PDB file of C-alpha atoms in Angstrom:
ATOM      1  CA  UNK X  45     -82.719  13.566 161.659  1.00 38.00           C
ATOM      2  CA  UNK X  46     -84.619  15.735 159.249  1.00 46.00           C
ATOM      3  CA  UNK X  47     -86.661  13.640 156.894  1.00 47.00           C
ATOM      4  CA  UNK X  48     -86.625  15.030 153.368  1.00 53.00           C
ATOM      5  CA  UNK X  49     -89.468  13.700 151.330  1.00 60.00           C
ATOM      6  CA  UNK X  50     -88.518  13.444 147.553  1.00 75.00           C
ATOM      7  CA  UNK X  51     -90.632  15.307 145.098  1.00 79.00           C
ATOM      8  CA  UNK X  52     -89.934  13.112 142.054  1.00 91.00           C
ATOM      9  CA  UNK X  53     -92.353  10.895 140.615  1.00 93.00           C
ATOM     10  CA  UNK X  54     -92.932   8.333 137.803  1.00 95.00           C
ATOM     11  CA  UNK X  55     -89.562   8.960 136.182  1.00 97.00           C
ATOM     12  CA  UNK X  56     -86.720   6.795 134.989  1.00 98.00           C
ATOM     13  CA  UNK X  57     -83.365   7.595 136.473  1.00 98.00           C
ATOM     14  CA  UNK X  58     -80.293   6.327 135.740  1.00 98.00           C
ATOM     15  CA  UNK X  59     -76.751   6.937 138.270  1.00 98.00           C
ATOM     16  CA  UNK X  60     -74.001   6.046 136.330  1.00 98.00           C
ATOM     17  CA  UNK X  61     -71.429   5.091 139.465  1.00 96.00           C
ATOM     18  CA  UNK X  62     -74.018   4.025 142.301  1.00 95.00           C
ATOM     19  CA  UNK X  63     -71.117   5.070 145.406  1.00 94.00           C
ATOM     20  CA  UNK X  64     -71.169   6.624 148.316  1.00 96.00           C
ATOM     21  CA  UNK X  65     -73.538   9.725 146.840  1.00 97.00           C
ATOM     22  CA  UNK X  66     -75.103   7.804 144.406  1.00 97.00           C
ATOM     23  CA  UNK X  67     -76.680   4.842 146.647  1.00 97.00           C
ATOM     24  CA  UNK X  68     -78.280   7.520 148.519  1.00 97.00           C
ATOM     25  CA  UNK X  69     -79.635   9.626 145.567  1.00 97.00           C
ATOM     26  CA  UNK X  70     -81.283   5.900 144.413  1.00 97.00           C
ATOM     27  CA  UNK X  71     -82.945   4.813 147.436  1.00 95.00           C
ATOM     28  CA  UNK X  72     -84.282   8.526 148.522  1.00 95.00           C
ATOM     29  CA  UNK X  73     -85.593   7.882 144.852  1.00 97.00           C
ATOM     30  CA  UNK X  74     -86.725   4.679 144.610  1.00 96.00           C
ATOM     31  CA  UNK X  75     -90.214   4.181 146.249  1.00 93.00           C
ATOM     32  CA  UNK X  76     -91.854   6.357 143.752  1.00 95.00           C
ATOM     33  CA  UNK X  77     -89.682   6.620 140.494  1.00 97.00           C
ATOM     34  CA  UNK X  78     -87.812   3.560 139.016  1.00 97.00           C
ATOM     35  CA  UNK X  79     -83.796   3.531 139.368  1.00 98.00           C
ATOM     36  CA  UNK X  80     -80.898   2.045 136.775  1.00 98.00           C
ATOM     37  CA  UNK X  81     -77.751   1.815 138.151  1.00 98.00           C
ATOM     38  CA  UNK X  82     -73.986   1.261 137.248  1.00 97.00           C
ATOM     39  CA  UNK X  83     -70.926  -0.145 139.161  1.00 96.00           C
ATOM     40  CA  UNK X  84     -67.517  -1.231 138.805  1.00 93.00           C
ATOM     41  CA  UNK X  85     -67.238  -3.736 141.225  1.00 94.00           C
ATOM     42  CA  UNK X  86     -68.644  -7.356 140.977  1.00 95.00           C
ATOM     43  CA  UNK X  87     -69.222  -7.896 144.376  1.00 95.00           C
ATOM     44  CA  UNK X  88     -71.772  -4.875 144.447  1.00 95.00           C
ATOM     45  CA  UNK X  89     -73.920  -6.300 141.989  1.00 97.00           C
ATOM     46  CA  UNK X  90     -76.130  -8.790 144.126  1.00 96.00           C
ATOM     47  CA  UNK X  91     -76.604  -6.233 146.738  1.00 95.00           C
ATOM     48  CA  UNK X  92     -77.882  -3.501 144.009  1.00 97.00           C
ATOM     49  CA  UNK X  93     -79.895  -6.360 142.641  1.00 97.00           C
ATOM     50  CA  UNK X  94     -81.681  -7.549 146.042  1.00 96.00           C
ATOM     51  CA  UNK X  95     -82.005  -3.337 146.682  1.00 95.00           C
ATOM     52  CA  UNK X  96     -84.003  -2.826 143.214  1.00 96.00           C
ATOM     53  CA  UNK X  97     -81.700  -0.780 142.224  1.00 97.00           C
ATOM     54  CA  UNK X  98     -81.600  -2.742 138.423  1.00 97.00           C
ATOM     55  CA  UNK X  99     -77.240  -2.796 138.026  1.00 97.00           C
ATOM     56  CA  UNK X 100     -75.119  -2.782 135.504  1.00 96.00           C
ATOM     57  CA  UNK X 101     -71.335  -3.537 135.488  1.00 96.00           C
ATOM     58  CA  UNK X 102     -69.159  -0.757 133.714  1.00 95.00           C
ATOM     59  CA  UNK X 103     -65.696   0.242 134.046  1.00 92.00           C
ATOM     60  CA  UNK X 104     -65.283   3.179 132.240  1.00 92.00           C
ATOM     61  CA  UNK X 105     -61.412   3.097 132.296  1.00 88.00           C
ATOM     62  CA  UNK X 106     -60.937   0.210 129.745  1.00 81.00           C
ATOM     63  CA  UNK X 107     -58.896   0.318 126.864  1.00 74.00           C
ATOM     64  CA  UNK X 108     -61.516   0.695 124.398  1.00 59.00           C
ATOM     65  CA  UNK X 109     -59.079  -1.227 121.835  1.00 56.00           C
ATOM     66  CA  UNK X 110     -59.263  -4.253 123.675  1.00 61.00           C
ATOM     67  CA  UNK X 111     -63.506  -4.058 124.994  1.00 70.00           C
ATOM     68  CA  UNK X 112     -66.720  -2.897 123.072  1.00 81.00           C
ATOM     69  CA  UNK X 113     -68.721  -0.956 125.231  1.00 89.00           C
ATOM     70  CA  UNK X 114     -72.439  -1.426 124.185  1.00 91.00           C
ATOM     71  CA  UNK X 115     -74.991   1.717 124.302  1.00 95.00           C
ATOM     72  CA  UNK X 116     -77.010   0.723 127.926  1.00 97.00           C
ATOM     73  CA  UNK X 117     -79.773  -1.120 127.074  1.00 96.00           C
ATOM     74  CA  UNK X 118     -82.656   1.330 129.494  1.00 97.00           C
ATOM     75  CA  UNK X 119     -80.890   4.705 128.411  1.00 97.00           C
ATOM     76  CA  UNK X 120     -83.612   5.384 125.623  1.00 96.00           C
ATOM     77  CA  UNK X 121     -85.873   5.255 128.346  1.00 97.00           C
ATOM     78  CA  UNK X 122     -84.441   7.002 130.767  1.00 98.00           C
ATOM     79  CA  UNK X 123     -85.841  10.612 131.805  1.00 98.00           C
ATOM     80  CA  UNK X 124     -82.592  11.782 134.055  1.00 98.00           C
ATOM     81  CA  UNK X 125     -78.981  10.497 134.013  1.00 98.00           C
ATOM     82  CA  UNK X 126     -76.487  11.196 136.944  1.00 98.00           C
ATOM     83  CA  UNK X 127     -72.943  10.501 136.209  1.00 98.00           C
ATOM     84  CA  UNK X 128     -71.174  10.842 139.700  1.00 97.00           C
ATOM     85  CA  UNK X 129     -68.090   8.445 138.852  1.00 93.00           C
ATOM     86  CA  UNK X 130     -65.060  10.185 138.734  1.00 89.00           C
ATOM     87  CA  UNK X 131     -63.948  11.313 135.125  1.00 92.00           C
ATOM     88  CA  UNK X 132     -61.040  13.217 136.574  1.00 84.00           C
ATOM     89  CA  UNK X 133     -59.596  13.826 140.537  1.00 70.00           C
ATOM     90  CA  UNK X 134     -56.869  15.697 141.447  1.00 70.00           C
ATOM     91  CA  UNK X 135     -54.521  12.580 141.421  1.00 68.00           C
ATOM     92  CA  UNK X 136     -55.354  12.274 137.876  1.00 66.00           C
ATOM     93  CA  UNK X 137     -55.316  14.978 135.645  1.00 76.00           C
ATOM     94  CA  UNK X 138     -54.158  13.006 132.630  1.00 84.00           C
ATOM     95  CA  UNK X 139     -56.220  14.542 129.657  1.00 88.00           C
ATOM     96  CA  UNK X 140     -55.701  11.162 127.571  1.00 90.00           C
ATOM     97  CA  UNK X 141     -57.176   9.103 130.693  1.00 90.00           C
ATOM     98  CA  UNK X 142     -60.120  11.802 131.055  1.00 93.00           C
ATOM     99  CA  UNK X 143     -60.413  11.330 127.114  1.00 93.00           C
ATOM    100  CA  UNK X 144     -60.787   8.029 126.895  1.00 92.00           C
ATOM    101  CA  UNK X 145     -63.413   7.681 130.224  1.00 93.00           C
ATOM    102  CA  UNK X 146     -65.233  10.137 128.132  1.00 95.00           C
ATOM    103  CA  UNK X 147     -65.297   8.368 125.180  1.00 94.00           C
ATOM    104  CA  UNK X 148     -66.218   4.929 126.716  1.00 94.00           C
ATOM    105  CA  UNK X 149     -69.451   6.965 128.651  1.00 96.00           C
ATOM    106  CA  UNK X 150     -70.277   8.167 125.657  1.00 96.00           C
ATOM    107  CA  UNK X 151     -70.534   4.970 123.664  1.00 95.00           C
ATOM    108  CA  UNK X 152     -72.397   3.270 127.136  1.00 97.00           C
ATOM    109  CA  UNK X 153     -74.795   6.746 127.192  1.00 98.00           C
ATOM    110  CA  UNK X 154     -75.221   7.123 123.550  1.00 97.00           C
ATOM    111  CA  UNK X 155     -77.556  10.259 122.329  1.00 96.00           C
ATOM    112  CA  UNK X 156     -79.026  10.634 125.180  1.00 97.00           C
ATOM    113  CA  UNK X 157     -81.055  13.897 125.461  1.00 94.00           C
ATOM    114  CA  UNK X 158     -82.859  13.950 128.635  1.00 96.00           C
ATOM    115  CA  UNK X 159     -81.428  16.051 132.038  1.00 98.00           C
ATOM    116  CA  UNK X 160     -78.113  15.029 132.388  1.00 98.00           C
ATOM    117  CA  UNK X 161     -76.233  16.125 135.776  1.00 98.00           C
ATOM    118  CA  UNK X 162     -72.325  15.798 136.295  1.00 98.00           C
ATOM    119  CA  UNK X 163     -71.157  15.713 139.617  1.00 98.00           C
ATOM    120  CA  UNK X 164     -67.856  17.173 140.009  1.00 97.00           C
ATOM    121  CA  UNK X 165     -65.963  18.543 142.543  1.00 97.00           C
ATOM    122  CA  UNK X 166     -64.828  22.064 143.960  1.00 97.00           C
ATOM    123  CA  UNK X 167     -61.513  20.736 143.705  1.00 95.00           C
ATOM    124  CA  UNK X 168     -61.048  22.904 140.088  1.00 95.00           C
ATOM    125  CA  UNK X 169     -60.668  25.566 141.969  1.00 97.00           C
ATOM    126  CA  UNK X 170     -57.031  26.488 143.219  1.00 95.00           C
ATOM    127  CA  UNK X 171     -56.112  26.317 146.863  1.00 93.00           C
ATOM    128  CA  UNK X 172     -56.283  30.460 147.448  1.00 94.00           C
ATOM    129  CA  UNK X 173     -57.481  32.500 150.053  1.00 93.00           C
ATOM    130  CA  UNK X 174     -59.806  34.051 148.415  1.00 94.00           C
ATOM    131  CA  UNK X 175     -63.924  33.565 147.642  1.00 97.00           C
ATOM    132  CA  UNK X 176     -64.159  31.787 144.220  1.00 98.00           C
ATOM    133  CA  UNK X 177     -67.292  31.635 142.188  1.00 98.00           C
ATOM    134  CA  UNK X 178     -68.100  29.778 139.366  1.00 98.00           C
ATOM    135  CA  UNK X 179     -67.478  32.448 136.351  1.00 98.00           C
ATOM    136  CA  UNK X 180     -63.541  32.098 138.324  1.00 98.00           C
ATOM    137  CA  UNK X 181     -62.373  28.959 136.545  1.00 97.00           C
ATOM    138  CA  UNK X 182     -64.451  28.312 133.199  1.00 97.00           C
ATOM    139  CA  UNK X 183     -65.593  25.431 132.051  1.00 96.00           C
ATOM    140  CA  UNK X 184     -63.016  25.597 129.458  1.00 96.00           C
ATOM    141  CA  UNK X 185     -60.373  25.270 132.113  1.00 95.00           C
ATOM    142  CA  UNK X 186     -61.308  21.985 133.467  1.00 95.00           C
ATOM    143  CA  UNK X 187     -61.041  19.136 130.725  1.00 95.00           C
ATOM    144  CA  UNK X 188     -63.356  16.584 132.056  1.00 95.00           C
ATOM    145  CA  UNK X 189     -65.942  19.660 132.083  1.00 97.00           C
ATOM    146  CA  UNK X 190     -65.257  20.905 128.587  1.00 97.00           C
ATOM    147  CA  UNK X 191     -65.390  17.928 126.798  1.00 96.00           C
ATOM    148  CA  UNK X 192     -68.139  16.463 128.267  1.00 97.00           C
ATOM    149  CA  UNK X 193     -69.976  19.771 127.367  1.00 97.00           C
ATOM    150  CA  UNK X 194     -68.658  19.049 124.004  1.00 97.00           C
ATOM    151  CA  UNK X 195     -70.582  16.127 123.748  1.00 97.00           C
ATOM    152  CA  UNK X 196     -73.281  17.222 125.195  1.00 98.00           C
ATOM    153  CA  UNK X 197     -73.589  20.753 125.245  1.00 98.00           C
ATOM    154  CA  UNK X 198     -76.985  20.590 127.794  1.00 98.00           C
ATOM    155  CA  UNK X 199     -75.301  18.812 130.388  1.00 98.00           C
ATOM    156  CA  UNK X 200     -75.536  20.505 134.218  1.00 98.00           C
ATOM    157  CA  UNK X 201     -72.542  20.509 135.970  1.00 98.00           C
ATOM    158  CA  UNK X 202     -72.564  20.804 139.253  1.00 98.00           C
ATOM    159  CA  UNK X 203     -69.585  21.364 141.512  1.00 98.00           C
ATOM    160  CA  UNK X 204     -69.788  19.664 145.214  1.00 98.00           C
ATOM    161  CA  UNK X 205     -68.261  20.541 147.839  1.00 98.00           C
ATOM    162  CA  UNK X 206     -67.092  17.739 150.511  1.00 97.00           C
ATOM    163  CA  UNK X 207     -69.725  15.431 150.915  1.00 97.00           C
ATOM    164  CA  UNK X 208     -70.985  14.910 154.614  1.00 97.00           C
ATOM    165  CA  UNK X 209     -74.037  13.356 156.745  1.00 95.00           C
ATOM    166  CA  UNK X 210     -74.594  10.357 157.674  1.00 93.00           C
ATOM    167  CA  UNK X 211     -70.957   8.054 158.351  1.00 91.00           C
ATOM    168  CA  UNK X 212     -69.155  11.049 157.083  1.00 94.00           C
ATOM    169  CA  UNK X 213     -67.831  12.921 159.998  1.00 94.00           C
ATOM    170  CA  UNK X 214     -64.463  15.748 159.803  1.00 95.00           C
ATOM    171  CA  UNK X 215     -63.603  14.492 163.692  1.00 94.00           C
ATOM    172  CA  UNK X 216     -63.371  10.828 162.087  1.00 94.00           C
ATOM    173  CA  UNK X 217     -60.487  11.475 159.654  1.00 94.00           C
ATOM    174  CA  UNK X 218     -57.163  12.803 159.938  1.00 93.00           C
ATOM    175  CA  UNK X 219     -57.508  16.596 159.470  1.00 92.00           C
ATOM    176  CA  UNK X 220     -54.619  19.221 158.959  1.00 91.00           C
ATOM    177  CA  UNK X 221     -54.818  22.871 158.828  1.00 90.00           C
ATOM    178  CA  UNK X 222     -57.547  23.192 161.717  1.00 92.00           C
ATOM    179  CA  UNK X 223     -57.905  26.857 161.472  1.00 91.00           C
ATOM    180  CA  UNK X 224     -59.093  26.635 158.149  1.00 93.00           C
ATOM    181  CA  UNK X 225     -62.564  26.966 156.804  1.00 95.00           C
ATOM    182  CA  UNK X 226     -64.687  24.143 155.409  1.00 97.00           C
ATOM    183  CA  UNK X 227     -66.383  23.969 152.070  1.00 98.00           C
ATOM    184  CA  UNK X 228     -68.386  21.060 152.705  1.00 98.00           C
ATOM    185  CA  UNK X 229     -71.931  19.998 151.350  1.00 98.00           C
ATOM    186  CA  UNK X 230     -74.657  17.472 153.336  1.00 98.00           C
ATOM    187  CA  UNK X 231     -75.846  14.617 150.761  1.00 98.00           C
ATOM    188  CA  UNK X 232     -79.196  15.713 151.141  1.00 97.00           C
ATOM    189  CA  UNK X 233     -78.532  19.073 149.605  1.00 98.00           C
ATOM    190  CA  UNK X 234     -77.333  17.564 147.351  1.00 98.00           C
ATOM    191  CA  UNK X 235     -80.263  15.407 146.528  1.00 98.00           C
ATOM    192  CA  UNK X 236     -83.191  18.240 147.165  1.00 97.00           C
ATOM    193  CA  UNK X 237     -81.267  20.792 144.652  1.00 98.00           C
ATOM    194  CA  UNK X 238     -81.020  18.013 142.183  1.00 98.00           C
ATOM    195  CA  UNK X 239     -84.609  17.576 142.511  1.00 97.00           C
ATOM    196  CA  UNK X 240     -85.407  21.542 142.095  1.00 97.00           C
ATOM    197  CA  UNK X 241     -83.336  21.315 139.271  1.00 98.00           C
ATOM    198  CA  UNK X 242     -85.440  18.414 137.819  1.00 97.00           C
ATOM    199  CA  UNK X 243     -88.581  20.127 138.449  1.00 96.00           C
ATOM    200  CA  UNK X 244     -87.507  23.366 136.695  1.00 97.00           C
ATOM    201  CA  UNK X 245     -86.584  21.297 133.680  1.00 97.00           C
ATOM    202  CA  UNK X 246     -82.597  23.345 134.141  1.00 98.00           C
ATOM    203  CA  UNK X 247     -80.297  22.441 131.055  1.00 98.00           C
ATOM    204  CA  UNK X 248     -76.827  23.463 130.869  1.00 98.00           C
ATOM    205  CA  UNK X 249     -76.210  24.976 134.181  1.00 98.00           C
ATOM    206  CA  UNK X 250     -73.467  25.276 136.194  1.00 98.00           C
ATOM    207  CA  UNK X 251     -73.522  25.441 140.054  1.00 98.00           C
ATOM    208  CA  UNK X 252     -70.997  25.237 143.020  1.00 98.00           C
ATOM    209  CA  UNK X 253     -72.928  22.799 145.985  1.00 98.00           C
ATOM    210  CA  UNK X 254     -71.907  23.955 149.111  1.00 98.00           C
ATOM    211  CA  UNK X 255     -72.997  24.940 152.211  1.00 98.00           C
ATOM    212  CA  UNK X 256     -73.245  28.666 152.902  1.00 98.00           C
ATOM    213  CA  UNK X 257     -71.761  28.727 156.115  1.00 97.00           C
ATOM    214  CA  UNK X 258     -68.317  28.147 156.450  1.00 96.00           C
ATOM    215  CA  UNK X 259     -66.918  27.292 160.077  1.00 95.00           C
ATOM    216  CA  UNK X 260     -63.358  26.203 160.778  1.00 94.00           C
ATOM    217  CA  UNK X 261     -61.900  22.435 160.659  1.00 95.00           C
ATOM    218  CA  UNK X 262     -61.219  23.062 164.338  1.00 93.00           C
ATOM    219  CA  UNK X 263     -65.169  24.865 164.612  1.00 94.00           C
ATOM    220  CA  UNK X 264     -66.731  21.648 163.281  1.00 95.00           C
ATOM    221  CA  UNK X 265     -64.487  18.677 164.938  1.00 95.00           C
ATOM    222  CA  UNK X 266     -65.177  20.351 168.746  1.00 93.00           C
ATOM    223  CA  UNK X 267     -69.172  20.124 167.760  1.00 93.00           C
ATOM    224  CA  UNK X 268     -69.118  17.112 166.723  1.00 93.00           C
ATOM    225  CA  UNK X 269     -67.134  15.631 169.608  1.00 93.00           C
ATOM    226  CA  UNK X 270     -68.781  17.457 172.386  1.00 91.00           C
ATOM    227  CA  UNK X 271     -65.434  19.600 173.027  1.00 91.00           C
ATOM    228  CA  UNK X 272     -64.972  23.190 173.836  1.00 88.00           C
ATOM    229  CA  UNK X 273     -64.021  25.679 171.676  1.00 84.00           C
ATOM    230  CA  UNK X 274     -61.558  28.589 172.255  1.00 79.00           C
ATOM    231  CA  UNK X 275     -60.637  30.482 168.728  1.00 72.00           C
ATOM    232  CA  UNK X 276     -57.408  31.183 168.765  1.00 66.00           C
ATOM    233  CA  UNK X 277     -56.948  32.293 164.948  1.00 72.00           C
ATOM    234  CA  UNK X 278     -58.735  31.738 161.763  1.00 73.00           C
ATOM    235  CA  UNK X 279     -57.467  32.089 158.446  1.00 73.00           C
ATOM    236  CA  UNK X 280     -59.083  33.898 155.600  1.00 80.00           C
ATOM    237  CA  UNK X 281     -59.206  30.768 153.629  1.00 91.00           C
ATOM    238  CA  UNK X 282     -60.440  29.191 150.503  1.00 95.00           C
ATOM    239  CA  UNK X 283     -64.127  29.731 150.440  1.00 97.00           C
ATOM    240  CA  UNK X 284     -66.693  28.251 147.511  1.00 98.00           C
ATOM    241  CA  UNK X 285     -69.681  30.310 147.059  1.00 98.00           C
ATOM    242  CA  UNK X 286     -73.315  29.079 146.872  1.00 98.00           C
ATOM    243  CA  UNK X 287     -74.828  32.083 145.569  1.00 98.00           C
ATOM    244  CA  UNK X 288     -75.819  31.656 142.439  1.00 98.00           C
ATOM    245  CA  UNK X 289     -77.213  28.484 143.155  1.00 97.00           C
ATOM    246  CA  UNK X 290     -79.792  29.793 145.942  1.00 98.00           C
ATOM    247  CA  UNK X 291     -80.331  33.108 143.657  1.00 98.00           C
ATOM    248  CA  UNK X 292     -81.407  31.004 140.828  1.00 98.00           C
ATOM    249  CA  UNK X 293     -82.981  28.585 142.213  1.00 98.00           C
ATOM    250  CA  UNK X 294     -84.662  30.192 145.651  1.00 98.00           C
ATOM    251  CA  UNK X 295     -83.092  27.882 147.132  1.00 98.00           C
ATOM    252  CA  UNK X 296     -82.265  27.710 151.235  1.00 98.00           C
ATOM    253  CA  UNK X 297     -80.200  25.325 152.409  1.00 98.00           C
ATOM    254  CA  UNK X 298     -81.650  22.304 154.692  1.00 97.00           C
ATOM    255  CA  UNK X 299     -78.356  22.155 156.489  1.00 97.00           C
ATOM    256  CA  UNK X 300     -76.518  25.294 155.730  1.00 98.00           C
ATOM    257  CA  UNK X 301     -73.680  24.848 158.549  1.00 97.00           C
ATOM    258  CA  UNK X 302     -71.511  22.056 158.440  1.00 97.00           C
ATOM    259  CA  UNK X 303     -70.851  22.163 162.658  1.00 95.00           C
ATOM    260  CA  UNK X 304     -74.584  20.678 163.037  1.00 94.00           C
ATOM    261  CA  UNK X 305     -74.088  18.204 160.130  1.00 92.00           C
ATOM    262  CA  UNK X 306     -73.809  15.654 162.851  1.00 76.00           C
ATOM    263  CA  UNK X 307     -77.623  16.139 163.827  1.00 64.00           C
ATOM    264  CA  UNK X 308     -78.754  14.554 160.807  1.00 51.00           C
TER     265      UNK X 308
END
């Protein structure tokens, strides 16, 4: 396994929706930089507690009628904020639902005015073969997007592709579509662009996170597992561009093909 080193220091972050992502962004961050955390479930609580991870319990889907959400009491303090919970998925597209989590993040987030990163996913874009970049579906066409620039126009936005590395593994799920190509992203990409983006003080951006190369399902699955592979056909596919990302940024990929993923 590679080990990254972070390059943040002596800030305050806050992850709104400490997950699968987020857990990992906090303790990569952690020894030298002092974390804030959210969570929906209870039972997480004591273990984000005993981690130093400093947790709050927040379910932005509550009926705002019926709960006061009160403005977090570190977010005044707080240098970066990282919302990674959901605000919309493609199950739920439901513009009052992605209203109102809006609305209750905004009341829990108040004015804040420090770097503010959105994690959302490469799922906006429409299942075409075809290369999509990110000037190919506007902000204004994704709702939880738009009105979260809205309210705060500065916001970065940053669309992921699938997140892999560590437990994550294609061979350990059910996969269709094998001759397709992968638009997948390693967390620590993830984590080491943030952290560019931090140190070049970027406001309002917008950035597809994905790795450059793009293998097949069927490519990715036989290196993982050890198997052989014979290519029988491969399909244009739906591919996500990096580019402006790595043009804007200089940035180069720490694992830029998802077959080796498994290495780390």
């Amino acid at each position: 396994m590679k080990e990254i080193c972070s390059k943040l220091n002596n800030l305050h972050i806050g992850i709104v929706g400490c997950g699968w992502l987020g857990i990992r962004m906090a303790r990569k961050w952690q020894i030298k930089n002092d974390l804030y955390t959210t969570t929906t479930s209870p039972d997480k609580i004591g273990a984000l507690t005993f981690q130093g991870l400093n947790p709050r319990l927040i379910d932005f889907n509550t009926d705002n009628s019926t709960v006061d959400i009160l403005t977090w009491e570190v977010v005044s303090s707080l240098d970066v904020l990282i919302i990674t919970f959901p605000i919309s998925s493609r199950k739920d597209q439901d513009r009052n639902n992605i209203k109102r989590r809006i609305h209750n993040l905004s009341k829990f987030i108040g004015n804040f005015d420090g770097q503010l990163f959105f994690m959302d996913s490469t799922s906006v874009y429409p299942d075409e073969q075809k290369e999509f970049i990110e000037d190919d579906i506007s902000i204004e066409n994704v709702v939880a997007e738009y009105l979260l620039r809205a309210a705060y126009p500065e916001v970065n936005i940053l669309r992921l592709g699938g997140l892999m590395g560590d437990d994550r593994q294609l061979h350990k799920y059910n996969v269709s579509n094998l001759d397709a190509p992968v638009n997948h992203v390693h967390f620590e990409d993830i984590i080491a662009i943030i952290e560019k983006m931090i140190e070049n003080r970027s406001r309002s951006k917008i950035y597809n996170i994905v790795a450059p190369v793009h293998p097949t399902k069927r490519e990715v699955i036989c290196e993982q597992t050890g198997q052989p592979y014979k290519e029988d056909k491969r399909e244009i596919g739906r591919l996500i561009s990096s580019r402006r990302l790595m043009e804007e940024l200089d940035y180069h990929f720490i694992y830029p093909d998802p077959r080796y993923f498994i290495l780390s």
